[in-house]
CSV table of C-alpha atoms in Angstrom, one decimal:
chain,number,residue,atom,x,y,z
A,300,UNK,CA,-27.3,-32.4,-31.9
A,301,UNK,CA,-25.5,-35.8,-32.2
A,302,UNK,CA,-26.6,-36.1,-35.8
A,303,UNK,CA,-24.7,-32.9,-36.8
A,304,UNK,CA,-21.8,-33.1,-34.3
A,305,UNK,CA,-20.0,-36.3,-33.4
A,306,UNK,CA,-19.4,-37.5,-29.8
A,307,UNK,CA,-15.7,-36.9,-30.2
A,308,UNK,CA,-16.3,-33.2,-31.0
A,309,UNK,CA,-18.4,-32.8,-27.9
A,310,UNK,CA,-15.7,-34.4,-25.8
A,311,UNK,CA,-13.1,-32.0,-27.3
A,312,UNK,CA,-15.2,-29.1,-26.0
A,313,UNK,CA,-14.8,-30.2,-22.4
A,314,UNK,CA,-11.3,-31.4,-22.7
A,315,UNK,CA,-8.8,-29.9,-20.3
A,316,UNK,CA,-6.3,-27.5,-21.9
A,317,UNK,CA,-3.5,-28.8,-19.7
A,318,UNK,CA,-3.6,-25.6,-17.6
A,319,UNK,CA,-0.9,-25.5,-15.0
A,320,UNK,CA,-2.4,-25.8,-11.5
A,321,UNK,CA,0.0,-23.3,-10.0
A,322,UNK,CA,-0.6,-19.6,-11.0
A,323,UNK,CA,2.4,-17.5,-12.0
A,324,UNK,CA,3.8,-14.7,-9.7
A,325,UNK,CA,2.3,-12.2,-12.1
A,326,UNK,CA,-1.1,-13.9,-12.0
A,327,UNK,CA,-1.2,-13.8,-8.2
A,328,UNK,CA,0.1,-10.2,-8.1
A,329,UNK,CA,-2.6,-9.2,-10.6
A,330,UNK,CA,-5.3,-10.8,-8.5
A,331,UNK,CA,-4.0,-9.2,-5.3
A,332,UNK,CA,-3.9,-5.8,-7.0
A,333,UNK,CA,-7.4,-6.2,-8.5
A,334,UNK,CA,-8.8,-7.2,-5.1
A,335,UNK,CA,-7.1,-4.6,-2.9
A,336,UNK,CA,-6.0,-1.5,-4.9
A,337,UNK,CA,-7.7,1.2,-7.0
A,338,UNK,CA,-5.4,3.0,-9.3
A,339,UNK,CA,-5.8,6.8,-9.4
A,340,UNK,CA,-6.9,6.5,-13.1
A,341,UNK,CA,-10.1,5.0,-11.9
A,342,UNK,CA,-10.8,7.9,-9.4
A,343,UNK,CA,-12.1,11.4,-9.9
A,344,UNK,CA,-9.6,14.2,-10.6
A,345,UNK,CA,-10.2,15.9,-7.2
A,346,UNK,CA,-9.4,13.6,-4.2
A,347,UNK,CA,-9.5,14.0,-0.4
A,348,UNK,CA,-6.8,12.2,1.6
A,349,UNK,CA,-8.3,9.0,3.1
A,350,UNK,CA,-7.3,5.8,4.7
A,351,UNK,CA,-5.3,3.6,2.4
A,352,UNK,CA,-4.1,6.3,0.0
A,353,UNK,CA,-0.6,5.3,-1.3
A,354,UNK,CA,1.9,7.9,-2.4
A,355,UNK,CA,5.4,7.8,-3.8
A,356,UNK,CA,8.0,10.3,-2.5
A,357,UNK,CA,9.7,12.5,-5.1
A,358,UNK,CA,12.8,12.7,-3.0
A,359,UNK,CA,13.6,9.5,-1.0
A,360,UNK,CA,13.7,10.0,2.8
A,361,UNK,CA,16.6,7.5,2.9
A,362,UNK,CA,18.5,8.1,-0.4
A,363,UNK,CA,21.3,5.8,0.7
A,364,UNK,CA,18.9,2.8,0.3
A,365,UNK,CA,18.8,3.6,-3.4
A,366,UNK,CA,15.2,2.9,-4.2
A,367,UNK,CA,11.8,4.4,-4.5
A,368,UNK,CA,10.0,5.1,-1.2
A,369,UNK,CA,6.3,5.0,-0.6
A,370,UNK,CA,3.8,6.3,2.1
A,371,UNK,CA,0.4,4.9,3.0
A,372,UNK,CA,-2.1,6.8,5.0
A,373,UNK,CA,-3.2,4.8,8.1
A,374,UNK,CA,-5.2,7.6,9.7
A,375,UNK,CA,-8.6,6.2,10.7
A,376,UNK,CA,-11.5,7.0,8.2
A,377,UNK,CA,-13.5,9.1,10.7
A,378,UNK,CA,-10.4,11.3,11.3
A,379,UNK,CA,-9.8,11.7,7.6
A,380,UNK,CA,-13.3,13.0,7.2
A,381,UNK,CA,-12.9,15.5,10.1
A,382,UNK,CA,-9.2,16.2,10.3
A,383,UNK,CA,-9.6,19.1,12.7
A,384,UNK,CA,-10.0,16.4,15.4
A,385,UNK,CA,-6.4,15.3,14.7
A,386,UNK,CA,-5.1,18.9,14.1
A,387,UNK,CA,-4.6,17.9,10.4
A,388,UNK,CA,-1.8,15.5,11.4
A,389,UNK,CA,-2.3,12.4,9.2
A,390,UNK,CA,-0.6,9.2,10.2
A,391,UNK,CA,1.5,7.3,7.6
A,392,UNK,CA,3.7,4.2,7.2
A,393,UNK,CA,6.9,4.2,5.1
A,394,UNK,CA,7.6,1.5,2.6
A,395,UNK,CA,9.9,0.2,-0.1
A,396,UNK,CA,9.4,-1.8,-3.2
A,397,UNK,CA,9.4,-5.5,-2.2
A,398,UNK,CA,10.8,-8.6,-3.8
A,399,UNK,CA,7.6,-10.0,-5.5
A,400,UNK,CA,8.3,-13.6,-4.9
A,401,UNK,CA,8.8,-13.0,-1.2
A,402,UNK,CA,5.8,-10.7,-1.0
A,403,UNK,CA,3.6,-13.4,-2.4
A,404,UNK,CA,4.9,-16.0,0.0
A,405,UNK,CA,4.7,-13.8,3.1
A,406,UNK,CA,1.6,-11.7,2.4
A,407,UNK,CA,-0.3,-13.2,5.2
A,408,UNK,CA,2.5,-12.9,7.7
A,409,UNK,CA,3.9,-9.5,6.9
A,410,UNK,CA,2.5,-6.3,5.5
A,411,UNK,CA,2.5,-5.7,1.8
A,412,UNK,CA,0.4,-3.7,-0.8
A,413,UNK,CA,0.2,-4.8,-4.4
A,414,UNK,CA,0.0,-1.8,-6.7
A,415,UNK,CA,0.4,-3.2,-10.2
A,416,UNK,CA,0.9,-6.5,-12.0
A,417,UNK,CA,4.5,-6.6,-10.9
A,418,UNK,CA,5.0,-4.3,-8.0
A,419,UNK,CA,4.5,-4.8,-4.3
A,420,UNK,CA,5.4,-2.5,-1.4
A,421,UNK,CA,6.6,-3.8,2.0
A,422,UNK,CA,5.6,-1.5,4.9
A,423,UNK,CA,7.5,-0.8,8.1
A,424,UNK,CA,5.8,-1.0,11.5
A,425,UNK,CA,6.9,2.5,12.6
A,426,UNK,CA,4.3,5.2,12.0
A,427,UNK,CA,4.8,9.0,11.8
A,428,UNK,CA,2.6,12.0,11.1
A,429,UNK,CA,2.6,14.7,8.5
A,430,UNK,CA,0.7,17.9,8.9
A,431,UNK,CA,-1.5,18.4,5.8
A,432,UNK,CA,-4.1,21.1,6.0
A,433,UNK,CA,-4.5,23.2,2.9
A,434,UNK,CA,-3.7,20.3,0.5
A,435,UNK,CA,-5.9,17.6,2.0
A,436,UNK,CA,-8.1,18.0,-1.1
A,437,UNK,CA,-5.9,17.7,-4.1
A,438,UNK,CA,-5.8,17.0,-7.9
A,439,UNK,CA,-4.6,13.4,-8.3
A,440,UNK,CA,-2.0,14.3,-10.9
A,441,UNK,CA,-0.4,17.1,-8.8
A,442,UNK,CA,2.0,16.4,-5.9
A,443,UNK,CA,1.2,17.3,-2.3
A,444,UNK,CA,4.1,19.4,-0.9
A,445,UNK,CA,5.1,18.4,2.6
A,446,UNK,CA,7.8,18.7,5.2
A,447,UNK,CA,8.9,15.3,6.5
A,448,UNK,CA,10.5,14.5,9.9
A,449,UNK,CA,14.0,15.2,8.5
A,450,UNK,CA,13.0,18.9,8.1
A,451,UNK,CA,13.3,18.8,4.3
A,452,UNK,CA,10.7,19.8,1.7
A,453,UNK,CA,9.3,16.9,-0.3
A,454,UNK,CA,6.4,16.0,-2.5
A,455,UNK,CA,4.0,13.1,-2.3
A,456,UNK,CA,2.6,11.9,-5.7
A,457,UNK,CA,-0.6,10.0,-5.4
A,458,UNK,CA,-0.7,6.5,-6.9
A,459,UNK,CA,-4.1,5.2,-5.7
A,460,UNK,CA,-6.0,3.8,-2.8
A,461,UNK,CA,-5.8,0.4,-1.0
A,462,UNK,CA,-9.2,-0.7,0.1
A,463,UNK,CA,-10.0,-0.1,3.8
A,464,UNK,CA,-10.3,-3.8,4.7
A,465,UNK,CA,-6.7,-4.4,3.7
A,466,UNK,CA,-5.4,-1.2,5.1
A,467,UNK,CA,-6.9,-2.0,8.5
A,468,UNK,CA,-4.4,-4.9,8.7
A,469,UNK,CA,-1.6,-2.3,8.5
A,470,UNK,CA,-3.3,-0.1,11.0
A,471,UNK,CA,-3.5,-3.0,13.5
A,472,UNK,CA,0.1,-3.9,12.7
A,473,UNK,CA,1.5,-0.4,13.3
A,474,UNK,CA,-0.5,0.5,16.4
A,475,UNK,CA,-0.2,-2.8,18.2
A,476,UNK,CA,3.6,-2.7,17.7
A,477,UNK,CA,3.6,0.8,19.2
A,478,UNK,CA,1.6,-0.4,22.3
A,479,UNK,CA,4.0,-3.1,23.2
A,480,UNK,CA,5.2,-2.8,26.8
A,481,UNK,CA,8.3,-3.9,28.6
A,482,UNK,CA,11.9,-3.0,29.1
A,483,UNK,CA,14.6,-3.8,26.6
A,484,UNK,CA,17.2,-6.2,27.7
A,485,UNK,CA,20.9,-5.5,26.9
A,486,UNK,CA,21.5,-6.3,23.3
A,487,UNK,CA,23.3,-5.2,20.1
A,488,UNK,CA,21.1,-2.6,18.4
A,489,UNK,CA,19.8,-3.1,14.8
A,490,UNK,CA,21.4,-0.9,12.2
A,491,UNK,CA,18.3,1.3,12.0
A,492,UNK,CA,18.1,1.9,15.8
């Protein structure tokens, strides 16, 4: 090999390309999305609601916030398989598009889902339920019609599924917050209280 290729040529093969040690925001977001999220394009046309399903609302619940709003199903897997046990009342969290840089810095402290190479969703800790009986099996490109807590008709459009291991973090987050005990001390309420 050395007779046809010089030592310098061999060293060039193993030379560092000067790759930056720090990945870009888009690189980290892509990796998070690859590890945690399955886009609906990779799923079969007919889908049954399950833990980790992420939807976008066609009409924002809080239109004054001026952004897209998302829902993630945090109903336990066993209840999704037999929804009669929960009277077809699926549990969801509400979310908004997050600042990507902040999501990448706080992803271990707060609750985010990465759904594309540039989009992350930040989830609230307050859960709510939606009664979904006849549409629990649906075509992935057709919206599910629902009535939300504000009494208005709405539609949920399926985006994909976050893997159960990562959704379990959201489930723990939401239900542990709901189980807190104690009496509130006098204070100025938050704007959303």
